[in-house]
PDB file of C-alpha atoms in Angstrom:
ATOM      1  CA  UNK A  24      51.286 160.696  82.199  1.00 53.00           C
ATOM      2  CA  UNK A  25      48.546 159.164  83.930  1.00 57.00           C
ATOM      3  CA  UNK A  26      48.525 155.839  84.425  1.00 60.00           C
ATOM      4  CA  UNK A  27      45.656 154.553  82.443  1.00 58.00           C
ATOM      5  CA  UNK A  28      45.459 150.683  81.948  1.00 58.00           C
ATOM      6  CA  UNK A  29      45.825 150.194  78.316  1.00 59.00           C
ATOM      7  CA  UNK A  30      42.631 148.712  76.472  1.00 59.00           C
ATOM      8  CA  UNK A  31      43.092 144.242  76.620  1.00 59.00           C
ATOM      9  CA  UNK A  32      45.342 142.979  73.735  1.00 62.00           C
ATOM     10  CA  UNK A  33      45.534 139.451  72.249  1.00 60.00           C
ATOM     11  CA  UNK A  34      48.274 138.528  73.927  1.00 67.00           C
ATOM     12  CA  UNK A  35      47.306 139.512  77.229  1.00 70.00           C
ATOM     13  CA  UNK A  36      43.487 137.827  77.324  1.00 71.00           C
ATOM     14  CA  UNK A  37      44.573 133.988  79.061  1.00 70.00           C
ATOM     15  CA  UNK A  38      44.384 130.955  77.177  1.00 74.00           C
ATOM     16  CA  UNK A  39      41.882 128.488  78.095  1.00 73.00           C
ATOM     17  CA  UNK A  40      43.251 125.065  79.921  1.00 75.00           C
ATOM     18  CA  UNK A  41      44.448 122.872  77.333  1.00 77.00           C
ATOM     19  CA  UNK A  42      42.952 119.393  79.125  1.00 78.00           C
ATOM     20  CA  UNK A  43      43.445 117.426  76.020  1.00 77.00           C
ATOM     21  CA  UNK A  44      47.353 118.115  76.427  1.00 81.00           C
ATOM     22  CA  UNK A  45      47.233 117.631  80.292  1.00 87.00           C
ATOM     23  CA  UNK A  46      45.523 113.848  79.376  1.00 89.00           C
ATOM     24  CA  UNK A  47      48.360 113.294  77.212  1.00 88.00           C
ATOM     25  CA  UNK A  48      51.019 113.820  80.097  1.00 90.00           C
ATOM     26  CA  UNK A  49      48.684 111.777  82.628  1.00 92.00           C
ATOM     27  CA  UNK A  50      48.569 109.155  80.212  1.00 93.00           C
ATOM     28  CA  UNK A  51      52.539 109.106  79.246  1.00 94.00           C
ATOM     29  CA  UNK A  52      53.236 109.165  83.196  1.00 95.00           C
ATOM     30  CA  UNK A  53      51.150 106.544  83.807  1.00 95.00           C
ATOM     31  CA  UNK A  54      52.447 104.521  80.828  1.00 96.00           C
ATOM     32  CA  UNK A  55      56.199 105.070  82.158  1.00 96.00           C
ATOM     33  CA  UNK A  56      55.265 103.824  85.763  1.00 96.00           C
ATOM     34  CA  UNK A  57      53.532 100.447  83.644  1.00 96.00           C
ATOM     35  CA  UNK A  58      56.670  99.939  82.287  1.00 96.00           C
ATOM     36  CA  UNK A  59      58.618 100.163  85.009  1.00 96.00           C
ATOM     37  CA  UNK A  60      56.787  97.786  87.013  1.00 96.00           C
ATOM     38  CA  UNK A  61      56.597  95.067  83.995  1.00 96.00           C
ATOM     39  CA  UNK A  62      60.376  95.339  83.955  1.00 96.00           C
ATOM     40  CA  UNK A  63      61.078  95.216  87.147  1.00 95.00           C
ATOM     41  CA  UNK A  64      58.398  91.769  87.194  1.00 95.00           C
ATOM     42  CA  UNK A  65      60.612  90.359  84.480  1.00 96.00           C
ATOM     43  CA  UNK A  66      63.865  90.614  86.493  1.00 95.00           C
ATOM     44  CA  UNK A  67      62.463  89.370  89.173  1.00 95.00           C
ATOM     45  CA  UNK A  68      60.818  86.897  87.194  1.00 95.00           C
ATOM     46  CA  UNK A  69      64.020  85.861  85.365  1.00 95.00           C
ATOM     47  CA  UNK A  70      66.042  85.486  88.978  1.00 95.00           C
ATOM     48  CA  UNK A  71      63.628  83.035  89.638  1.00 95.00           C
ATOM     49  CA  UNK A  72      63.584  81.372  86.590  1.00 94.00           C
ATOM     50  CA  UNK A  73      67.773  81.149  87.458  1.00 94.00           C
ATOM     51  CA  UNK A  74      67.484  80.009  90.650  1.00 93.00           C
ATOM     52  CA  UNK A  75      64.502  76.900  89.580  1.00 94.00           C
ATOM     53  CA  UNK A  76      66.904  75.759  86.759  1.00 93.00           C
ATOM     54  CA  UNK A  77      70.210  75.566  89.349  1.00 92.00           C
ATOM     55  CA  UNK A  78      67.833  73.677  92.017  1.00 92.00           C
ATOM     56  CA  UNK A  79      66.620  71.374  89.355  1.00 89.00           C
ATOM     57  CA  UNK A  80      70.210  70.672  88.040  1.00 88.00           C
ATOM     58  CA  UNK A  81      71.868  70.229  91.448  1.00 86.00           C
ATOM     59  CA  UNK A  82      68.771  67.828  92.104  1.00 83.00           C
ATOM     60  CA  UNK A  83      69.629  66.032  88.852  1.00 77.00           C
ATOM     61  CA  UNK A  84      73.571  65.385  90.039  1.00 77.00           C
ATOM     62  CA  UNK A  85      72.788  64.104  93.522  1.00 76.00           C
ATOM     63  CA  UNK A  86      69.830  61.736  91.980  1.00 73.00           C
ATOM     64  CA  UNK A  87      71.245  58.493  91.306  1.00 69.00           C
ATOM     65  CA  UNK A  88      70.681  57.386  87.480  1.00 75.00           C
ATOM     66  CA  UNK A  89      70.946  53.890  86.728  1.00 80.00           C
ATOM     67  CA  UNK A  90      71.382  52.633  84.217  1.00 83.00           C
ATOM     68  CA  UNK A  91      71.719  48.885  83.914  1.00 87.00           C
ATOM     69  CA  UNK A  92      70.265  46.673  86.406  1.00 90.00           C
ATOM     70  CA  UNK A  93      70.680  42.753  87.000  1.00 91.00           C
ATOM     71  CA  UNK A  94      69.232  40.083  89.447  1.00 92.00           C
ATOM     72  CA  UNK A  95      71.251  37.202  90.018  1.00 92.00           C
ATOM     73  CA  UNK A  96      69.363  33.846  90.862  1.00 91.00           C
ATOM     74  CA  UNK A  97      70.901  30.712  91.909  1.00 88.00           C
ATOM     75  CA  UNK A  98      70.356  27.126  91.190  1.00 87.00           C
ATOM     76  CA  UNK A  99      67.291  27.459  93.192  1.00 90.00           C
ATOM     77  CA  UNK A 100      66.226  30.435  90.690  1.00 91.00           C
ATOM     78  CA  UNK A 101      65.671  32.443  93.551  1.00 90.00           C
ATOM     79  CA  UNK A 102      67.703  36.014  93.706  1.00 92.00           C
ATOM     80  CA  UNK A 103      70.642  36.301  95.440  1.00 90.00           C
ATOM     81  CA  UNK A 104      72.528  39.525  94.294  1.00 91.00           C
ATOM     82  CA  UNK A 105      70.801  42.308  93.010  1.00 93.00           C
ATOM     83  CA  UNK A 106      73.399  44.567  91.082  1.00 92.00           C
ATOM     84  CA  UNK A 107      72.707  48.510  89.861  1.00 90.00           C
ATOM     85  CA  UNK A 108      75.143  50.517  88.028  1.00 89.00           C
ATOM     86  CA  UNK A 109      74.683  54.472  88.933  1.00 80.00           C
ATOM     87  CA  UNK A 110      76.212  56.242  85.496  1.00 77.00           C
ATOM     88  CA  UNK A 111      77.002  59.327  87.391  1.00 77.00           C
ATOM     89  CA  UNK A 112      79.651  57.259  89.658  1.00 77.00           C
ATOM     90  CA  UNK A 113      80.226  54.815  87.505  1.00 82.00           C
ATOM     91  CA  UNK A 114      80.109  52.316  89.645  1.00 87.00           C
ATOM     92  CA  UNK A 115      78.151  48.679  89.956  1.00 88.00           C
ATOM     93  CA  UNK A 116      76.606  48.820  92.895  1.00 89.00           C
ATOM     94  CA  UNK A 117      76.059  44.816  94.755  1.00 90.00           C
ATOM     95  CA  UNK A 118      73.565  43.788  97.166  1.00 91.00           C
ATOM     96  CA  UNK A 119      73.386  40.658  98.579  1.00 88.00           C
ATOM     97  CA  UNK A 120      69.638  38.958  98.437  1.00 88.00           C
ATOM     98  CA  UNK A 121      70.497  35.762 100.547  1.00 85.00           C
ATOM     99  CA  UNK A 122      72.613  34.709 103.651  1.00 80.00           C
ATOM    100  CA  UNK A 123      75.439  32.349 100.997  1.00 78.00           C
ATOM    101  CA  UNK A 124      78.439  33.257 102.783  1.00 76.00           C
ATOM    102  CA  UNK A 125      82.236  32.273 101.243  1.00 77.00           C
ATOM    103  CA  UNK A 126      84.953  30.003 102.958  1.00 78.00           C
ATOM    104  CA  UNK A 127      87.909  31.684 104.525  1.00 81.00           C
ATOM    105  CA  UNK A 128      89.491  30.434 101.761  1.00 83.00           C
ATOM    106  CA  UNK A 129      87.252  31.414  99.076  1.00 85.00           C
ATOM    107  CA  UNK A 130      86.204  34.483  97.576  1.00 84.00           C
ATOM    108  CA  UNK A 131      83.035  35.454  95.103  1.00 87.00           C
ATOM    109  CA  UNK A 132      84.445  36.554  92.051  1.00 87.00           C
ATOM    110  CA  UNK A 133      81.665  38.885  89.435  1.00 90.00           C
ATOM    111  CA  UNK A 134      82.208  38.660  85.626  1.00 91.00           C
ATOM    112  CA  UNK A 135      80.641  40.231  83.154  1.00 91.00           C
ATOM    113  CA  UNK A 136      79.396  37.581  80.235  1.00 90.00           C
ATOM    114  CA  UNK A 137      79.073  38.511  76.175  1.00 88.00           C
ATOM    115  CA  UNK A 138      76.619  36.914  74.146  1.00 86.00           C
ATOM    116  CA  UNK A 139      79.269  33.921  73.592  1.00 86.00           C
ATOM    117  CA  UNK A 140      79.433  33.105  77.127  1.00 80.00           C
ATOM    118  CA  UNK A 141      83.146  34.521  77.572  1.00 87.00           C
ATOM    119  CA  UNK A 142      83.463  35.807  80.686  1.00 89.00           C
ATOM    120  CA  UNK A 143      85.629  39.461  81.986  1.00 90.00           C
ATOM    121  CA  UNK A 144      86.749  39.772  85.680  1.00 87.00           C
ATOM    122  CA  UNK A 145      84.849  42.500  87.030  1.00 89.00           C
ATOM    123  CA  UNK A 146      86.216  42.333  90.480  1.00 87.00           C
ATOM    124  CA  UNK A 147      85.945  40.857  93.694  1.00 88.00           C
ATOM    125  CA  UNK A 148      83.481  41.279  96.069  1.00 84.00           C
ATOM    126  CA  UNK A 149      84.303  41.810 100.175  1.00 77.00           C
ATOM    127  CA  UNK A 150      83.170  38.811 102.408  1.00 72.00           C
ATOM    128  CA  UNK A 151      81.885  41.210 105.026  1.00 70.00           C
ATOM    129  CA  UNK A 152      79.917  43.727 103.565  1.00 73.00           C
ATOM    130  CA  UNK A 153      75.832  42.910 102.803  1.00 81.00           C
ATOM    131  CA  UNK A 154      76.298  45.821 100.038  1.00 84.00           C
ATOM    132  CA  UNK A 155      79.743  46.732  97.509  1.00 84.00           C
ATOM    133  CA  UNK A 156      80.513  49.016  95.129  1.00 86.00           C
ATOM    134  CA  UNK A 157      82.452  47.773  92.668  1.00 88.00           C
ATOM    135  CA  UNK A 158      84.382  50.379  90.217  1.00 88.00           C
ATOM    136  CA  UNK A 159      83.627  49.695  86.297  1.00 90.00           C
ATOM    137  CA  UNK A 160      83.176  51.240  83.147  1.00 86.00           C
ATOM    138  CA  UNK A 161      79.727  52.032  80.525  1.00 85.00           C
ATOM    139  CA  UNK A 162      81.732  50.182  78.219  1.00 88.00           C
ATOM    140  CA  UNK A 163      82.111  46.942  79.285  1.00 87.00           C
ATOM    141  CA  UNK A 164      78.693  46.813  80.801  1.00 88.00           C
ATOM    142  CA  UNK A 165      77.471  47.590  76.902  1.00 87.00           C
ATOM    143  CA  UNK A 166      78.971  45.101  75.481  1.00 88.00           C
ATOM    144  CA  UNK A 167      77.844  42.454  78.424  1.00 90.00           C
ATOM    145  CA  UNK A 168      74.694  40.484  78.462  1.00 90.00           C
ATOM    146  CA  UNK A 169      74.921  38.753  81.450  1.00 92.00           C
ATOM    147  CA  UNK A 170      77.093  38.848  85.222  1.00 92.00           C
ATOM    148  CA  UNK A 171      77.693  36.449  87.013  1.00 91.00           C
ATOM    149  CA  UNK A 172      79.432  35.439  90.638  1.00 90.00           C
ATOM    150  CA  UNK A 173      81.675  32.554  91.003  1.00 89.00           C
ATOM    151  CA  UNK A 174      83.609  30.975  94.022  1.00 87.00           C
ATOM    152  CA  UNK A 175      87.971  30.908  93.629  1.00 86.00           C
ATOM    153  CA  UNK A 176      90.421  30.682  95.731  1.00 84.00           C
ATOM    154  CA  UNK A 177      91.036  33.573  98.412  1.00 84.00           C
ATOM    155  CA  UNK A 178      91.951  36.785  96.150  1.00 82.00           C
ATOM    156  CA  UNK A 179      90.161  35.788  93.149  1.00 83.00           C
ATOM    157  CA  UNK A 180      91.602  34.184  89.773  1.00 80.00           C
ATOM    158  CA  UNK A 181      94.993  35.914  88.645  1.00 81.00           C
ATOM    159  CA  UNK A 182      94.258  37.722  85.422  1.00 77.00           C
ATOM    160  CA  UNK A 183      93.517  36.139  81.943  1.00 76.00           C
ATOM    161  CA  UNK A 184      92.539  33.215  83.915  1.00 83.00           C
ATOM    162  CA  UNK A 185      89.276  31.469  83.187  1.00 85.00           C
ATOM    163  CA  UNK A 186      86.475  31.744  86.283  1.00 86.00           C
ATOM    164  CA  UNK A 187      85.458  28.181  87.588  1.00 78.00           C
ATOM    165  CA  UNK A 188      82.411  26.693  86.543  1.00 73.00           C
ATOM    166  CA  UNK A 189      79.832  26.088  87.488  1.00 83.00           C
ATOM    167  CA  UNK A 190      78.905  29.700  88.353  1.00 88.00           C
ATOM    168  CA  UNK A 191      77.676  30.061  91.695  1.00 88.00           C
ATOM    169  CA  UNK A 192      74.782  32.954  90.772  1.00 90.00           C
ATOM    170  CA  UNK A 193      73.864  34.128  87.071  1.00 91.00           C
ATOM    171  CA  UNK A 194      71.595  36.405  85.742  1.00 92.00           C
ATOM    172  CA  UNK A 195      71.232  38.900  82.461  1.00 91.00           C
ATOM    173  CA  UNK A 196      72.203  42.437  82.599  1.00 91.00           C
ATOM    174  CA  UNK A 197      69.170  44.661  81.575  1.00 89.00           C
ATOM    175  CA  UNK A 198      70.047  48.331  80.320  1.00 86.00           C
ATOM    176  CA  UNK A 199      67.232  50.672  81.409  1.00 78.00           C
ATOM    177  CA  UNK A 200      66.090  53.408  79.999  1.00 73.00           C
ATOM    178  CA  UNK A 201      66.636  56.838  81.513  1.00 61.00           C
TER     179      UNK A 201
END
């Protein structure tokens, strides 16, 4: 038994290099590492997106919206008070224009006024400060048409008392759009 290579068979002769099939692999590879990178661009893309909607919504709480607005004039017609009310806070917000200072024995008292003239106690304001907040609702304010300031005794009128007239500062209350 002599060792005598055995004449080529089929199966032994080598295949020629499939390149269509090696393409196909290139090309799936290359479509796998696409779509990795587009997904990890859309996460990112989406933190973003997160993180520009919470700046934009803290920036919308700490911006002050007002809502209604009013300038007080006096007999003059000239302002004195210039009042803001801030929804968010929900308070109506009073600036002195002018240098009209009270009595020690008076105070300036603000009331809202409906479209009949009748007047609600809305507070009153401190003698010292240039600038007040004073604490009051949407509601009343959207049912008011006017404010105005009169002068009482020290304290202000007791309540479901009438202001006294002639009203020191008037003006109509203007609801703004947001």
């Amino acid at each position: 038994m002599t060792d005598i290579p055995d004449s080529p068979t089929d199966n032994d002769i080598p295949k020629p290099y499939n390149w269509a099939l090696q393409r196909w692999r290139l090309a799936t590879i290359a479509c796998v590492i696409l779509l990795a990178v587009a997904a990890a661009t859309m996460v990112s893309m989406m933190e973003q997106f997160k993180a520009q909607v919470s700046h934009l919504q803290t920036k919308l709480k700490t911006t002050q919206q007002i809502k209604y607005v009013a300038v007080l004039l006096d007999d003059k017609q000239l302002p004195a008070m210039l009042l803001s009310f801030d929804l968010q806070d929900a308070y109506l917000q009073v600036q002195r224009l002018n240098d009209v200072k009270e009595g020690p024995e008076e105070s300036l008292q603000l009331w809202a006024l409906d479209s009949e003239g009748r007047a609600l106690s809305l507070g009153v304001l401190s003698t010292k400060l240039k600038t007040a907040q004073v604490p009051v609702s949407d509601k009343i304010l959207s049912q008011a048409a006017g404010l105005a300031i009169s002068v009482e005794n020290k304290g202000g009128v007791e309540a479901g008392r009438k202001p006294s007239l002639p009203y020191l500062f008037t003006g109509a209350l203007i609801q703004k759009a947001l």
